[in-house]
């Protein structure tokens, strides 16, 4: 069982991705609408896997990955764009 973070600016895409997760994969699914929200969650909680959109307003996926690296946040990340 994993704690999953789905980061995408589209609410529809977040819901669709959550529905597509294999049954039993995630016990806790959290959502972020941009990279800033994702970083706040990653800094506050233990996340096992993140799905990350690359094209988002405010802070895109590229900037999010760079900030994760700079802050030593190591979370397996699957890019969905």
Short mmCIF file of N, CA, C and O in Angstrom, two decimals, residues 7-54:
data_model
loop_
_atom_site.label_atom_id
_atom_site.label_comp_id
_atom_site.label_asym_id
_atom_site.label_seq_id
_atom_site.Cartn_x
_atom_site.Cartn_y
_atom_site.Cartn_z
N UNK A 7 -0.38 15.35 -8.96
CA UNK A 7 -0.22 16.78 -9.17
C UNK A 7 -0.52 17.12 -10.62
O UNK A 7 0.23 16.76 -11.53
N UNK A 8 -1.63 17.81 -10.83
CA UNK A 8 -2.06 18.22 -12.17
C UNK A 8 -3.00 19.41 -12.00
O UNK A 8 -3.80 19.44 -11.07
N UNK A 9 -2.90 20.38 -12.90
CA UNK A 9 -3.76 21.55 -12.78
C UNK A 9 -5.20 21.28 -13.20
O UNK A 9 -6.09 22.04 -12.88
N UNK A 10 -5.43 20.18 -13.87
CA UNK A 10 -6.78 19.81 -14.30
C UNK A 10 -7.44 18.90 -13.26
O UNK A 10 -6.97 17.79 -13.00
N UNK A 11 -8.53 19.38 -12.70
CA UNK A 11 -9.28 18.57 -11.75
C UNK A 11 -9.78 17.28 -12.38
O UNK A 11 -9.78 16.22 -11.76
N UNK A 12 -10.19 17.36 -13.64
CA UNK A 12 -10.66 16.18 -14.35
C UNK A 12 -9.54 15.15 -14.48
O UNK A 12 -9.74 13.96 -14.23
N UNK A 13 -8.35 15.61 -14.85
CA UNK A 13 -7.20 14.70 -15.00
C UNK A 13 -6.83 14.06 -13.66
O UNK A 13 -6.50 12.87 -13.62
N UNK A 14 -6.88 14.83 -12.57
CA UNK A 14 -6.57 14.27 -11.25
C UNK A 14 -7.54 13.15 -10.90
O UNK A 14 -7.13 12.07 -10.46
N UNK A 15 -8.82 13.39 -11.13
CA UNK A 15 -9.83 12.37 -10.81
C UNK A 15 -9.67 11.14 -11.69
O UNK A 15 -9.78 10.00 -11.21
N UNK A 16 -9.42 11.35 -12.98
CA UNK A 16 -9.27 10.22 -13.90
C UNK A 16 -8.05 9.37 -13.52
O UNK A 16 -8.11 8.14 -13.55
N UNK A 17 -6.95 10.02 -13.17
CA UNK A 17 -5.76 9.28 -12.79
C UNK A 17 -5.99 8.50 -11.50
O UNK A 17 -5.57 7.35 -11.37
N UNK A 18 -6.66 9.11 -10.55
CA UNK A 18 -6.97 8.41 -9.30
C UNK A 18 -7.82 7.18 -9.56
O UNK A 18 -7.60 6.12 -8.96
N UNK A 19 -8.79 7.31 -10.45
CA UNK A 19 -9.64 6.16 -10.80
C UNK A 19 -8.87 5.06 -11.51
O UNK A 19 -9.23 3.89 -11.43
N UNK A 20 -7.82 5.44 -12.23
CA UNK A 20 -7.05 4.48 -13.02
C UNK A 20 -6.01 3.72 -12.19
O UNK A 20 -5.44 2.73 -12.68
N UNK A 21 -5.78 4.14 -10.95
CA UNK A 21 -4.80 3.44 -10.13
C UNK A 21 -5.27 2.02 -9.85
O UNK A 21 -6.46 1.79 -9.59
N UNK A 22 -4.36 1.07 -9.90
CA UNK A 22 -4.75 -0.31 -9.61
C UNK A 22 -5.34 -0.43 -8.20
O UNK A 22 -4.84 0.21 -7.27
N UNK A 23 -6.35 -1.24 -8.07
CA UNK A 23 -6.98 -1.43 -6.78
C UNK A 23 -5.96 -1.98 -5.80
O UNK A 23 -5.20 -2.88 -6.11
N UNK A 24 -5.91 -1.39 -4.64
CA UNK A 24 -4.98 -1.84 -3.62
C UNK A 24 -3.63 -1.14 -3.67
O UNK A 24 -2.82 -1.32 -2.78
N UNK A 25 -3.36 -0.34 -4.70
CA UNK A 25 -2.07 0.35 -4.79
C UNK A 25 -1.96 1.44 -3.74
O UNK A 25 -0.97 1.54 -3.03
N UNK A 26 -2.99 2.25 -3.64
CA UNK A 26 -2.89 3.43 -2.78
C UNK A 26 -3.88 3.35 -1.62
O UNK A 26 -5.06 3.10 -1.82
N UNK A 27 -3.38 3.60 -0.44
CA UNK A 27 -4.26 3.71 0.72
C UNK A 27 -4.65 5.16 0.95
O UNK A 27 -5.66 5.44 1.55
N UNK A 28 -3.81 6.05 0.48
CA UNK A 28 -4.04 7.48 0.69
C UNK A 28 -3.65 8.21 -0.59
O UNK A 28 -2.48 8.20 -0.97
N UNK A 29 -4.61 8.83 -1.25
CA UNK A 29 -4.33 9.60 -2.45
C UNK A 29 -4.58 11.06 -2.14
O UNK A 29 -5.65 11.43 -1.67
N UNK A 30 -3.57 11.88 -2.40
CA UNK A 30 -3.69 13.32 -2.19
C UNK A 30 -3.54 14.02 -3.53
O UNK A 30 -2.98 13.46 -4.47
N UNK A 31 -4.03 15.25 -3.59
CA UNK A 31 -4.04 15.98 -4.84
C UNK A 31 -3.41 17.36 -4.67
O UNK A 31 -3.56 18.00 -3.63
N UNK A 32 -2.72 17.80 -5.73
CA UNK A 32 -2.17 19.16 -5.80
C UNK A 32 -2.47 19.71 -7.17
O UNK A 32 -2.39 18.99 -8.17
N UNK A 33 -2.81 21.00 -7.24
CA UNK A 33 -3.16 21.63 -8.51
C UNK A 33 -1.97 22.30 -9.18
O UNK A 33 -2.07 22.72 -10.33
N UNK A 34 -0.84 22.37 -8.47
CA UNK A 34 0.38 22.94 -9.06
C UNK A 34 1.58 22.50 -8.23
O UNK A 34 1.44 21.86 -7.18
N UNK A 35 2.76 22.84 -8.72
CA UNK A 35 3.98 22.42 -8.06
C UNK A 35 4.14 22.96 -6.65
O UNK A 35 4.68 22.28 -5.78
N UNK A 36 3.69 24.18 -6.41
CA UNK A 36 3.81 24.75 -5.06
C UNK A 36 3.01 23.93 -4.05
O UNK A 36 3.49 23.65 -2.95
N UNK A 37 1.80 23.55 -4.43
CA UNK A 37 0.99 22.72 -3.54
C UNK A 37 1.65 21.36 -3.33
O UNK A 37 1.66 20.83 -2.22
N UNK A 38 2.19 20.80 -4.41
CA UNK A 38 2.85 19.50 -4.32
C UNK A 38 4.04 19.56 -3.36
O UNK A 38 4.21 18.68 -2.50
N UNK A 39 4.87 20.59 -3.49
CA UNK A 39 6.03 20.72 -2.60
C UNK A 39 5.62 20.84 -1.14
O UNK A 39 6.26 20.25 -0.26
N UNK A 40 4.56 21.58 -0.88
CA UNK A 40 4.09 21.72 0.51
C UNK A 40 3.69 20.36 1.07
O UNK A 40 4.01 20.03 2.22
N UNK A 41 3.01 19.57 0.27
CA UNK A 41 2.61 18.22 0.72
C UNK A 41 3.84 17.34 0.90
O UNK A 41 3.97 16.63 1.90
N UNK A 42 4.76 17.38 -0.07
CA UNK A 42 5.96 16.54 0.01
C UNK A 42 6.83 16.89 1.22
O UNK A 42 7.46 16.01 1.80
N UNK A 43 6.86 18.15 1.60
CA UNK A 43 7.65 18.56 2.75
C UNK A 43 6.97 18.18 4.07
O UNK A 43 7.65 17.95 5.07
N UNK A 44 5.65 18.09 4.07
CA UNK A 44 4.90 17.83 5.31
C UNK A 44 4.61 16.35 5.56
O UNK A 44 4.40 15.96 6.70
N UNK A 45 4.61 15.56 4.49
CA UNK A 45 4.16 14.17 4.64
C UNK A 45 5.07 13.20 3.91
O UNK A 45 5.80 13.60 3.00
N UNK A 46 4.99 11.95 4.30
CA UNK A 46 5.73 10.90 3.61
C UNK A 46 4.88 10.42 2.43
O UNK A 46 3.81 9.84 2.63
N UNK A 47 5.36 10.69 1.23
CA UNK A 47 4.67 10.27 0.02
C UNK A 47 5.52 9.20 -0.64
O UNK A 47 6.74 9.34 -0.75
N UNK A 48 4.90 8.13 -1.09
CA UNK A 48 5.63 7.01 -1.69
C UNK A 48 5.76 7.11 -3.20
O UNK A 48 6.70 6.56 -3.78
N UNK A 49 4.81 7.80 -3.84
CA UNK A 49 4.80 7.88 -5.29
C UNK A 49 4.05 9.14 -5.72
O UNK A 49 3.00 9.45 -5.16
N UNK A 50 4.61 9.83 -6.72
CA UNK A 50 3.94 11.03 -7.22
C UNK A 50 3.75 10.92 -8.73
O UNK A 50 4.66 10.51 -9.45
N UNK A 51 2.57 11.31 -9.18
CA UNK A 51 2.28 11.49 -10.59
C UNK A 51 2.32 13.00 -10.82
O UNK A 51 1.63 13.74 -10.13
N UNK A 52 3.11 13.45 -11.81
CA UNK A 52 3.35 14.87 -11.98
C UNK A 52 3.13 15.31 -13.41
O UNK A 52 3.76 14.79 -14.34
N UNK A 53 2.25 16.28 -13.59
CA UNK A 53 2.04 16.92 -14.89
C UNK A 53 3.18 17.92 -15.10
O UNK A 53 3.64 18.55 -14.16
N UNK A 54 3.63 18.06 -16.33
CA UNK A 54 4.72 19.00 -16.62
C UNK A 54 4.24 20.40 -16.92
O UNK A 54 4.94 21.37 -16.63
#
